[in-house]
Coordinates of C-alpha atoms in Angstrom, one line a residue:
M1 CA 71.5 4.4 1.1
K2 CA 74.4 3.3 -1.0
R3 CA 75.3 5.3 -4.1
I4 CA 76.8 3.2 -7.0
L5 CA 78.2 5.0 -10.1
I6 CA 78.9 3.0 -13.2
V7 CA 81.1 4.4 -16.0
G8 CA 80.2 2.7 -19.3
G9 CA 77.3 0.5 -20.4
V10 CA 77.1 -2.2 -22.9
A11 CA 77.9 -5.6 -21.7
G12 CA 79.7 -5.2 -18.3
G13 CA 78.2 -2.0 -17.1
A14 CA 74.7 -2.6 -18.2
S15 CA 74.8 -6.1 -16.6
A16 CA 76.1 -4.7 -13.3
A17 CA 73.5 -2.0 -13.1
A18 CA 70.5 -4.6 -13.6
R19 CA 72.0 -7.0 -11.2
A20 CA 72.7 -4.4 -8.6
R21 CA 68.9 -3.3 -8.7
R22 CA 67.9 -7.0 -8.6
L23 CA 69.8 -7.1 -5.3
S24 CA 68.9 -3.8 -3.8
E25 CA 65.8 -1.7 -4.1
T26 CA 67.3 1.1 -2.0
A27 CA 70.7 1.7 -3.7
E28 CA 71.0 4.7 -6.0
I29 CA 72.5 3.7 -9.2
V30 CA 73.8 6.1 -11.8
M31 CA 75.3 5.0 -15.0
F32 CA 77.4 7.3 -17.3
E33 CA 77.8 6.7 -20.9
R34 CA 79.8 9.0 -23.3
G35 CA 77.9 7.9 -26.4
E36 CA 74.3 7.9 -27.2
F37 CA 73.6 4.2 -26.7
V38 CA 73.9 2.6 -23.3
S39 CA 73.1 -1.1 -24.0
F40 CA 73.4 -2.4 -27.5
A41 CA 74.5 -5.7 -29.2
N42 CA 77.9 -4.7 -30.4
C43 CA 78.5 -8.3 -31.6
G44 CA 75.7 -7.8 -34.0
L45 CA 76.9 -4.7 -35.8
P46 CA 78.7 -6.4 -38.7
Y47 CA 75.5 -8.4 -39.3
H48 CA 73.4 -5.4 -39.7
I49 CA 75.9 -3.9 -42.1
G50 CA 75.8 -7.2 -44.1
G51 CA 72.0 -7.2 -44.1
D52 CA 71.5 -10.4 -41.9
I53 CA 70.0 -8.3 -39.2
Q54 CA 67.6 -6.0 -41.2
D55 CA 66.1 -4.0 -38.3
R56 CA 68.7 -1.6 -36.8
S57 CA 66.4 -1.2 -33.6
A58 CA 66.9 -4.9 -32.9
L59 CA 70.5 -4.0 -31.8
L60 CA 69.3 -1.6 -29.1
L61 CA 68.8 -3.9 -26.0
Q62 CA 68.0 -1.1 -23.5
T63 CA 67.5 2.6 -23.7
P64 CA 67.9 5.2 -20.8
Q65 CA 64.1 5.3 -20.6
S66 CA 63.7 1.5 -20.5
F67 CA 66.4 1.2 -17.9
K68 CA 64.7 3.8 -15.7
R69 CA 61.2 2.1 -16.2
R70 CA 62.3 -1.5 -15.4
F71 CA 65.4 -1.1 -13.0
N72 CA 65.1 2.5 -11.8
V73 CA 68.7 3.1 -12.9
D74 CA 69.5 6.8 -13.7
V75 CA 71.3 6.4 -17.1
R76 CA 73.0 9.7 -18.5
V77 CA 74.0 9.3 -22.0
F78 CA 76.5 11.9 -23.6
H79 CA 78.2 12.2 -20.3
D80 CA 82.0 11.7 -20.2
V81 CA 83.7 10.9 -16.9
I82 CA 87.1 12.8 -17.0
D83 CA 88.5 12.4 -13.6
I84 CA 88.3 10.1 -10.5
D85 CA 89.1 11.5 -7.0
K86 CA 89.7 8.5 -5.0
V87 CA 90.3 10.3 -1.6
G88 CA 87.1 12.3 -1.9
K89 CA 85.2 9.4 -3.7
T90 CA 84.0 11.7 -6.4
L91 CA 83.8 11.8 -10.3
L92 CA 84.2 14.7 -12.5
V93 CA 81.6 14.4 -15.2
R94 CA 81.2 16.5 -18.3
N95 CA 77.9 16.7 -20.2
L96 CA 78.9 16.6 -23.8
L97 CA 75.9 18.4 -25.0
T98 CA 76.2 21.4 -22.8
G99 CA 79.8 21.4 -21.8
D100 CA 78.8 21.6 -18.1
E101 CA 81.0 19.9 -15.6
R102 CA 80.0 18.6 -12.1
R103 CA 81.1 16.4 -9.3
E104 CA 79.3 13.2 -8.5
S105 CA 80.0 11.3 -5.2
Y106 CA 80.0 7.6 -4.8
D107 CA 80.1 4.8 -2.2
Q108 CA 81.1 2.2 -4.8
L109 CA 82.4 2.8 -8.4
L110 CA 82.4 0.4 -11.2
L111 CA 84.5 1.0 -14.3
S112 CA 83.3 -0.6 -17.6
P113 CA 85.0 1.7 -20.3
G114 CA 85.6 -1.1 -22.7
A115 CA 88.4 -1.3 -25.3
A116 CA 89.2 1.0 -28.3
P117 CA 90.1 0.0 -31.8
I118 CA 93.7 0.3 -32.5
R119 CA 94.6 3.2 -34.9
P120 CA 98.3 2.9 -35.6
P121 CA 100.0 6.2 -36.5
F122 CA 100.2 5.7 -40.2
P123 CA 100.3 8.7 -42.4
G124 CA 96.6 9.4 -43.5
I125 CA 95.1 7.4 -40.7
D126 CA 92.5 10.1 -40.1
S127 CA 91.5 10.5 -43.6
P128 CA 87.8 10.3 -44.6
G129 CA 86.9 6.9 -45.7
V130 CA 88.9 5.3 -42.9
H131 CA 86.6 3.6 -40.4
T132 CA 86.7 1.4 -37.2
L133 CA 83.7 -0.5 -35.8
R134 CA 83.1 -0.3 -32.0
N135 CA 79.6 1.1 -31.6
I136 CA 76.3 2.1 -33.2
A137 CA 77.6 5.4 -34.3
D138 CA 80.5 3.7 -36.1
M139 CA 78.1 1.4 -37.8
D140 CA 75.9 4.2 -38.9
R141 CA 78.9 6.1 -40.4
I142 CA 80.1 3.0 -42.4
L143 CA 76.5 2.5 -43.7
A144 CA 76.3 6.1 -44.7
A145 CA 79.6 6.0 -46.5
L146 CA 78.5 3.0 -48.5
Q147 CA 75.3 4.7 -49.5
R148 CA 76.8 8.1 -50.2
D149 CA 80.1 7.1 -51.9
D150 CA 79.0 3.7 -53.4
P151 CA 82.7 2.4 -53.3
H152 CA 83.1 -0.5 -55.7
H153 CA 86.2 -1.8 -53.8
V154 CA 86.7 -2.0 -50.0
T155 CA 89.6 -2.9 -47.9
V156 CA 89.6 -4.6 -44.5
V157 CA 92.8 -4.5 -42.4
G158 CA 93.0 -7.4 -39.8
G159 CA 91.8 -11.0 -39.9
G160 CA 90.3 -11.3 -36.4
F161 CA 86.7 -11.7 -35.5
I162 CA 85.7 -8.1 -36.6
G163 CA 87.7 -8.1 -39.7
L164 CA 86.4 -11.4 -41.1
E165 CA 82.8 -10.5 -40.1
M166 CA 83.2 -7.1 -41.8
M167 CA 84.9 -8.9 -44.8
E168 CA 81.8 -11.1 -45.3
A169 CA 79.4 -8.2 -44.7
L170 CA 80.9 -6.1 -47.3
H171 CA 81.1 -9.1 -49.7
Q172 CA 77.4 -9.6 -49.1
R173 CA 76.8 -6.0 -50.2
K174 CA 78.4 -7.0 -53.5
R175 CA 81.6 -5.1 -53.1
D176 CA 85.0 -6.2 -54.2
V177 CA 87.0 -6.9 -50.9
T178 CA 90.6 -7.0 -50.1
L179 CA 91.6 -8.5 -46.7
L180 CA 95.1 -7.6 -45.4
E181 CA 96.6 -9.7 -42.6
L182 CA 100.1 -8.9 -41.3
S183 CA 100.6 -12.4 -39.9
D184 CA 100.6 -15.7 -41.9
Q185 CA 97.1 -16.5 -40.9
V186 CA 93.7 -15.1 -40.0
M187 CA 91.8 -16.0 -36.8
A188 CA 94.8 -16.0 -34.3
P189 CA 93.1 -18.3 -31.7
V190 CA 93.3 -21.3 -34.0
D191 CA 96.6 -22.8 -35.4
R192 CA 97.9 -22.2 -38.9
E193 CA 96.8 -25.6 -40.4
M194 CA 93.2 -25.1 -39.1
A195 CA 93.3 -21.5 -40.4
N196 CA 94.4 -22.7 -44.0
M197 CA 90.8 -24.1 -44.3
L198 CA 89.6 -20.6 -43.7
H199 CA 92.0 -19.2 -46.2
A200 CA 90.8 -21.5 -49.0
R201 CA 87.2 -20.7 -48.2
I202 CA 87.8 -16.9 -48.3
R203 CA 89.5 -17.2 -51.7
E204 CA 86.7 -19.4 -53.1
E205 CA 84.5 -16.4 -52.6
G206 CA 86.6 -14.3 -54.8
I207 CA 88.0 -12.2 -52.0
D208 CA 91.6 -10.9 -52.4
L209 CA 93.2 -12.3 -49.3
R210 CA 96.8 -10.9 -48.7
L211 CA 98.7 -12.7 -45.9
R212 CA 101.9 -11.3 -44.4
T213 CA 100.8 -7.9 -45.7
G214 CA 100.0 -4.9 -43.6
L215 CA 99.2 -1.2 -44.1
A216 CA 102.0 1.4 -44.2
S217 CA 100.3 4.6 -45.3
I218 CA 97.2 6.2 -46.7
E219 CA 96.7 8.9 -49.3
I220 CA 93.4 10.5 -50.3
L221 CA 92.9 10.5 -54.1
D222 CA 91.3 13.4 -56.1
G223 CA 90.8 15.5 -53.0
Q224 CA 92.4 17.5 -50.2
P225 CA 93.2 16.3 -46.7
E226 CA 90.7 18.6 -45.1
Q227 CA 87.7 17.3 -47.2
T228 CA 85.0 15.5 -45.2
V229 CA 83.8 13.0 -48.1
S230 CA 86.3 10.4 -49.4
T231 CA 86.6 10.1 -53.1
G232 CA 89.0 7.2 -52.8
L233 CA 92.1 6.1 -51.0
R234 CA 95.5 4.9 -52.2
L235 CA 97.1 2.5 -49.8
T236 CA 100.7 1.8 -49.6
L237 CA 101.2 -1.8 -48.2
S238 CA 104.1 -3.3 -46.1
D239 CA 105.4 -5.1 -49.2
G240 CA 105.8 -1.8 -51.2
T241 CA 102.8 -2.3 -53.4
R242 CA 99.9 0.1 -53.7
L243 CA 96.2 -0.6 -53.6
D244 CA 93.4 1.8 -54.6
T245 CA 90.2 1.5 -52.6
G246 CA 87.0 3.4 -51.8
L247 CA 86.7 2.5 -48.2
L248 CA 88.9 1.2 -45.5
I249 CA 87.9 -0.7 -42.4
L250 CA 90.6 -1.0 -39.6
A251 CA 90.1 -4.1 -37.6
I252 CA 93.6 -4.6 -36.3
G253 CA 92.6 -5.1 -32.8
V254 CA 91.7 -3.3 -29.6
K255 CA 93.3 -1.9 -26.7
P256 CA 91.9 -1.4 -23.1
E257 CA 90.5 2.0 -22.2
T258 CA 92.7 2.7 -19.1
R259 CA 93.0 6.5 -19.2
L260 CA 90.7 7.1 -16.2
A261 CA 92.1 4.2 -14.2
A262 CA 95.7 5.4 -14.8
Q263 CA 95.0 9.0 -14.0
A264 CA 93.4 7.8 -10.7
G265 CA 96.6 5.7 -9.8
L266 CA 94.8 2.5 -10.1
E267 CA 97.2 -0.5 -10.7
L268 CA 97.5 -1.6 -14.2
G269 CA 98.5 -5.3 -15.0
P270 CA 101.4 -6.5 -17.2
R271 CA 99.3 -6.4 -20.3
G272 CA 98.2 -3.0 -19.9
G273 CA 94.7 -3.5 -18.6
I274 CA 93.3 -2.6 -15.3
K275 CA 94.4 -5.0 -12.6
V276 CA 91.6 -6.7 -10.6
D277 CA 91.4 -9.5 -8.2
A278 CA 88.9 -12.5 -8.3
S279 CA 86.2 -10.3 -7.0
M280 CA 86.8 -7.7 -9.8
C281 CA 88.0 -5.2 -7.3
T282 CA 90.9 -2.8 -8.4
S283 CA 93.7 -1.7 -6.2
D284 CA 91.3 0.7 -4.6
P285 CA 88.7 -1.2 -2.4
F286 CA 85.8 1.1 -3.5
I287 CA 86.5 0.7 -7.2
Y288 CA 85.6 -2.3 -9.3
A289 CA 86.3 -2.9 -13.1
V290 CA 84.9 -5.3 -15.6
G291 CA 84.9 -5.9 -19.3
D292 CA 87.4 -5.5 -22.0
A293 CA 89.4 -2.9 -19.9
V294 CA 90.5 -5.4 -17.3
E295 CA 93.1 -8.1 -17.2
E296 CA 91.7 -11.5 -16.6
T297 CA 93.3 -14.8 -15.4
D298 CA 93.8 -17.5 -18.0
F299 CA 92.0 -20.8 -16.9
V300 CA 94.9 -23.0 -17.9
T301 CA 98.1 -21.0 -17.1
G302 CA 97.2 -18.6 -14.5
E303 CA 98.6 -15.8 -16.5
S304 CA 97.3 -12.4 -16.9
V305 CA 95.4 -12.0 -20.3
L306 CA 93.3 -9.6 -22.2
I307 CA 90.1 -11.3 -23.5
P308 CA 87.7 -8.8 -25.2
L309 CA 84.6 -11.1 -25.2
A310 CA 81.0 -10.3 -24.3
G311 CA 80.5 -13.5 -22.3
P312 CA 83.2 -12.8 -19.7
A313 CA 82.2 -9.1 -19.4
N314 CA 78.5 -10.0 -18.6
R315 CA 79.6 -12.5 -15.9
Q316 CA 82.1 -10.1 -14.5
G317 CA 79.4 -7.3 -14.2
R318 CA 77.3 -9.5 -12.3
I319 CA 80.0 -10.6 -9.8
A320 CA 81.0 -7.1 -9.3
A321 CA 77.5 -6.0 -8.5
D322 CA 77.3 -8.9 -6.0
N323 CA 80.4 -7.7 -4.2
M324 CA 79.6 -4.1 -4.2
L325 CA 76.4 -5.1 -2.3
G326 CA 78.0 -7.1 0.3
R327 CA 78.2 -10.5 -1.2
S328 CA 81.3 -12.6 -1.8
E329 CA 81.7 -14.0 -5.3
T330 CA 84.7 -14.7 -7.5
Y331 CA 85.3 -14.8 -11.1
K332 CA 86.5 -18.2 -12.2
K333 CA 89.1 -17.3 -14.8
T334 CA 88.7 -17.3 -18.5
Q335 CA 89.2 -20.0 -21.2
G336 CA 88.8 -17.6 -24.1
T337 CA 85.9 -19.7 -25.6
A338 CA 84.8 -18.1 -28.9
I339 CA 83.3 -18.8 -32.2
C340 CA 83.1 -16.9 -35.6
K341 CA 80.9 -17.4 -38.7
L342 CA 82.6 -17.5 -42.0
F343 CA 80.3 -17.8 -45.0
D344 CA 78.9 -21.3 -44.5
L345 CA 81.7 -22.4 -42.1
A346 CA 82.0 -21.8 -38.3
V347 CA 85.3 -21.8 -36.5
G348 CA 85.5 -22.1 -32.8
S349 CA 88.2 -22.6 -30.2
T350 CA 88.6 -22.8 -26.3
G351 CA 91.7 -22.8 -24.1
L352 CA 95.2 -22.7 -25.5
N353 CA 96.4 -23.3 -29.0
E354 CA 99.6 -25.0 -30.1
K355 CA 101.4 -21.7 -30.7
R356 CA 100.9 -20.7 -27.0
L357 CA 101.9 -24.1 -25.7
L358 CA 105.1 -24.0 -27.6
Q359 CA 105.7 -20.4 -26.4
L360 CA 105.2 -21.7 -22.9
G361 CA 107.4 -24.6 -23.3
L362 CA 104.7 -27.0 -21.9
P363 CA 104.8 -30.7 -23.0
F364 CA 101.7 -31.6 -24.9
E365 CA 100.1 -34.0 -27.3
K366 CA 97.6 -33.3 -30.1
V367 CA 95.1 -35.3 -32.2
Y368 CA 92.9 -34.4 -35.2
V369 CA 89.7 -36.0 -36.1
H370 CA 87.3 -35.2 -39.0
P371 CA 83.9 -37.1 -38.4
G372 CA 80.5 -36.0 -39.7
S373 CA 78.4 -33.6 -37.9
H374 CA 75.8 -36.3 -37.7
A375 CA 75.1 -39.8 -39.0
G376 CA 76.5 -40.0 -42.5
Y377 CA 73.5 -41.9 -43.7
Y378 CA 71.1 -39.1 -42.8
P379 CA 71.2 -36.2 -45.4
G380 CA 73.1 -33.1 -44.7
A381 CA 76.1 -34.4 -42.8
H382 CA 79.3 -32.3 -43.0
P383 CA 82.7 -32.9 -41.6
V384 CA 83.7 -31.4 -38.4
S385 CA 87.5 -30.9 -38.3
L386 CA 88.5 -30.9 -34.6
K387 CA 92.0 -30.4 -33.1
L388 CA 92.4 -31.4 -29.5
L389 CA 95.4 -30.4 -27.4
F390 CA 96.3 -32.1 -24.1
A391 CA 99.0 -32.8 -21.6
P392 CA 100.8 -36.3 -21.4
D393 CA 98.6 -37.1 -18.4
G394 CA 95.4 -36.4 -20.4
K395 CA 94.6 -32.9 -19.0
I396 CA 92.8 -30.8 -21.7
Y397 CA 94.7 -27.8 -22.8
G398 CA 92.5 -26.6 -25.6
A399 CA 90.5 -27.3 -28.7
Q400 CA 89.7 -26.0 -32.2
A401 CA 87.0 -26.9 -34.7
I402 CA 86.0 -25.9 -38.2
G403 CA 83.0 -27.1 -40.1
K404 CA 79.6 -26.2 -41.5
D405 CA 77.4 -27.7 -38.7
G406 CA 77.9 -28.7 -35.1
V407 CA 81.2 -26.7 -34.4
D408 CA 79.5 -24.8 -31.5
K409 CA 78.2 -28.0 -29.8
R410 CA 81.5 -29.6 -29.8
I411 CA 83.6 -26.6 -28.7
D412 CA 80.9 -25.9 -25.9
V413 CA 81.2 -29.6 -24.7
L414 CA 85.1 -29.3 -24.6
A415 CA 85.0 -26.0 -22.8
V416 CA 82.7 -27.6 -20.0
A417 CA 85.1 -30.7 -19.9
Q418 CA 88.0 -28.5 -19.6
R419 CA 86.5 -26.4 -16.8
A420 CA 85.2 -29.5 -15.0
G421 CA 88.6 -30.9 -15.0
L422 CA 87.9 -33.9 -17.2
T423 CA 90.7 -35.6 -19.2
V424 CA 90.8 -36.9 -22.7
F425 CA 90.1 -40.4 -21.2
D426 CA 86.8 -38.9 -19.9
L427 CA 85.7 -37.9 -23.3
Q428 CA 85.4 -41.4 -24.4
D429 CA 82.6 -41.9 -21.8
L430 CA 80.6 -38.7 -22.3
E431 CA 77.0 -39.7 -23.1
L432 CA 75.9 -37.1 -25.7
T433 CA 72.6 -36.9 -27.5
Y434 CA 72.2 -39.1 -30.5
A435 CA 69.6 -39.4 -33.4
P436 CA 70.6 -39.5 -37.0
P437 CA 69.7 -35.9 -37.7
F438 CA 71.7 -34.5 -34.8
G439 CA 74.8 -36.7 -34.2
S440 CA 76.3 -40.1 -34.3
A441 CA 76.4 -43.0 -31.8
K442 CA 80.1 -42.2 -31.5
D443 CA 80.1 -38.4 -31.3
V444 CA 83.0 -36.2 -32.6
I445 CA 83.9 -35.7 -28.9
N446 CA 84.0 -39.4 -28.2
M447 CA 86.1 -40.0 -31.4
A448 CA 88.6 -37.4 -30.2
G449 CA 88.7 -39.1 -26.8
F450 CA 89.3 -42.5 -28.4
V451 CA 92.2 -41.3 -30.6
A452 CA 93.8 -39.4 -27.8
S453 CA 93.5 -42.2 -25.2
N454 CA 94.8 -44.9 -27.7
H455 CA 97.8 -42.8 -28.2
L456 CA 98.5 -42.2 -24.4
K457 CA 97.9 -45.9 -23.7
G458 CA 100.3 -46.7 -26.5
D459 CA 97.8 -48.7 -28.4
T460 CA 98.3 -46.6 -31.5
L461 CA 101.3 -44.1 -31.6
L462 CA 100.7 -41.0 -33.6
C463 CA 102.7 -38.8 -36.0
H464 CA 102.0 -35.5 -37.6
T465 CA 102.6 -33.7 -40.8
A466 CA 106.0 -32.3 -39.8
E467 CA 107.2 -35.8 -39.2
V468 CA 105.8 -37.1 -42.4
Q469 CA 107.4 -34.2 -44.4
A470 CA 110.7 -34.8 -42.8
C471 CA 110.5 -38.6 -43.4
H472 CA 114.0 -39.7 -42.3
P473 CA 115.6 -42.7 -44.2
H474 CA 114.7 -45.1 -41.4
Q475 CA 111.0 -44.3 -42.0
Q476 CA 108.5 -44.9 -45.0
V477 CA 105.1 -43.4 -45.5
L478 CA 102.4 -46.0 -46.3
D479 CA 99.0 -44.9 -47.7
V480 CA 96.3 -47.4 -47.1
R481 CA 93.5 -45.6 -49.0
N482 CA 91.8 -47.1 -52.1
G483 CA 93.5 -46.2 -55.6
P484 CA 90.7 -43.9 -56.7
E485 CA 91.0 -41.8 -53.6
L486 CA 94.5 -41.1 -54.5
D487 CA 93.6 -40.1 -58.0
Q488 CA 90.9 -37.9 -56.9
L489 CA 92.1 -36.4 -53.7
G490 CA 95.9 -36.4 -54.1
R491 CA 98.8 -38.3 -52.4
I492 CA 101.8 -37.8 -50.2
P493 CA 105.0 -37.6 -52.1
G494 CA 107.1 -40.8 -51.8
A495 CA 104.3 -42.8 -50.1
L496 CA 103.9 -46.6 -50.7
H497 CA 100.4 -47.5 -51.5
I498 CA 98.6 -50.7 -50.3
P499 CA 94.8 -50.6 -49.8
L500 CA 93.9 -51.5 -46.3
D501 CA 91.7 -54.4 -47.4
E502 CA 94.8 -55.9 -49.3
L503 CA 97.3 -55.3 -46.5
R504 CA 97.3 -58.7 -44.8
G505 CA 98.2 -60.4 -48.0
R506 CA 100.9 -58.1 -49.0
L507 CA 103.0 -57.8 -45.8
N508 CA 106.0 -59.1 -47.7
E509 CA 106.1 -55.8 -49.8
L510 CA 106.7 -53.7 -46.6
P511 CA 110.3 -52.8 -45.5
R512 CA 110.6 -54.4 -41.9
E513 CA 113.7 -52.4 -41.2
K514 CA 111.8 -49.2 -41.5
E515 CA 109.2 -47.4 -39.1
L516 CA 106.0 -47.1 -41.2
L517 CA 104.1 -43.9 -41.1
I518 CA 100.5 -44.8 -41.9
S519 CA 98.2 -42.5 -43.8
C520 CA 94.4 -42.8 -44.7
Q521 CA 92.0 -40.1 -45.5
V522 CA 91.2 -39.1 -41.9
G523 CA 93.0 -41.4 -39.6
L524 CA 90.4 -44.3 -39.0
R525 CA 91.7 -46.8 -41.5
G526 CA 95.2 -45.8 -40.5
H527 CA 94.4 -46.9 -36.8
V528 CA 93.1 -50.3 -38.2
A529 CA 96.3 -50.6 -40.2
C530 CA 98.6 -49.7 -37.3
R531 CA 96.9 -52.3 -35.1
L532 CA 97.3 -55.0 -37.8
L533 CA 100.8 -54.1 -38.6
S534 CA 102.1 -53.9 -35.0
Q535 CA 100.8 -57.3 -34.2
H536 CA 102.9 -58.6 -37.2
G537 CA 106.0 -57.1 -35.7
F538 CA 106.2 -53.7 -37.7
K539 CA 107.1 -50.5 -36.0
V540 CA 104.3 -48.0 -36.8
K541 CA 102.7 -44.7 -36.3
N542 CA 99.5 -43.4 -37.5
L543 CA 99.3 -39.9 -39.1
S544 CA 96.7 -38.1 -36.9
G545 CA 93.7 -36.9 -39.1
G546 CA 95.3 -38.6 -42.1
F547 CA 95.8 -37.1 -45.5
K548 CA 93.0 -34.4 -44.9
T549 CA 95.2 -33.0 -42.0
W550 CA 98.3 -33.3 -44.0
Q551 CA 96.6 -31.3 -46.9
M552 CA 95.4 -28.7 -44.4
A553 CA 99.0 -28.2 -43.0
V554 CA 100.8 -28.0 -46.3
M555 CA 98.2 -25.7 -48.1
A556 CA 99.6 -22.5 -49.2

């Protein structure tokens, strides 16, 4: 009888345990979890704090008792694994309730320790009132502090997934919120011009968003360092200013939990995570590892990456269980596909962003489109702003989208297209569902494929905001929108203005010696203008995504 020990539950460990039992009724499966909860919806924690998920018990997916009943898995909570003996194939496990320690033998071992929130060594970092959010216990402590101290103002440090979700949750609880982000944008997986839409939405809600601003130190107000209840905190920020707050949430990021693996001499990767092969096996043939603690392989570049997402962790747990029980399955790399809710917006991405492509020095092209989420004549349509990045041969590198509706659908389709090896030329031909309440006859994805294909074929050359802003003497910006649009929506400085419908009759007003950079509102009329002008002998480029993209890029 094979004995499988699993260190850590939640996504990777719990998935592996359930899969292992489905494959083998005879294996002995024991799972150790240092906390109280073995399988919970950690992605749902901010939504319970904010009140969207009212019932706390809804976050508890499995208990030790339910695991035992359904899967005959021996789950031991409050048990901390403190040492691995690879030679003897044993674990040293401490019962945190009694302090007892004992050795447990294994035939196969799975490590799923996850990742821990980063807590920089700032002065005052361990003060009462300073919280992170990783598990149910953290959530309970935050809720208790909100109830007990009733802080009027709260501060969130970090503008990633957890930071934005906590910002919204605390705003929903009627607290004044300051969001600190050390970089020049929130939501690092998307590029700056896309993030600017998020910045505008955050500020619309009255949230004090401070970009390029980090945390330097923390001081307890009206109390002593040893007190257990916070009466307020004074934050010193990286720009030298001070901020008084009642509660501080650290959401700076996470780091893989590798202590056990490192102590056991397992090989770590270049990013500091546990190194595994495609079968999820570590450098020891009897030890596997999954989830946020491991380094994965980027789907596009083949590099080692850290991707702390629940989807990959679940799939890895399943694959590891298969291979521990004699099968031969491989993990097919990670695209980093993700989505986040921000008030009434959704922001999603897959693959590489422009920042990363520039770092890698890969040649790439990009297009922006802003079609409606469904047919414009059916009520409730909202724009989907989509950025598509691709190689000069049409290979899809990545995509980002922001909007009120339909973002998940478009990013999911592009993630599948990328994994299937489709190119931007193939996007033109995808047959996607259409009825007025759900989409358009030419879907957002089709439109992105049309624009990208037209550019690569040379039918309509594109330019981008940086080129329009630089606008050399041999170039001239031409805006083909209607006059009222310019008055209501704004204009690009220095641009000529001739409405598209008047363009054929006013060609003599255009400087033939200059290259014309054409702008409309979202790029569609610009494409028509480019086709018209190019056939009349003008040298032209279309501003991809039009004035709307330009506005996103230059937004403060």
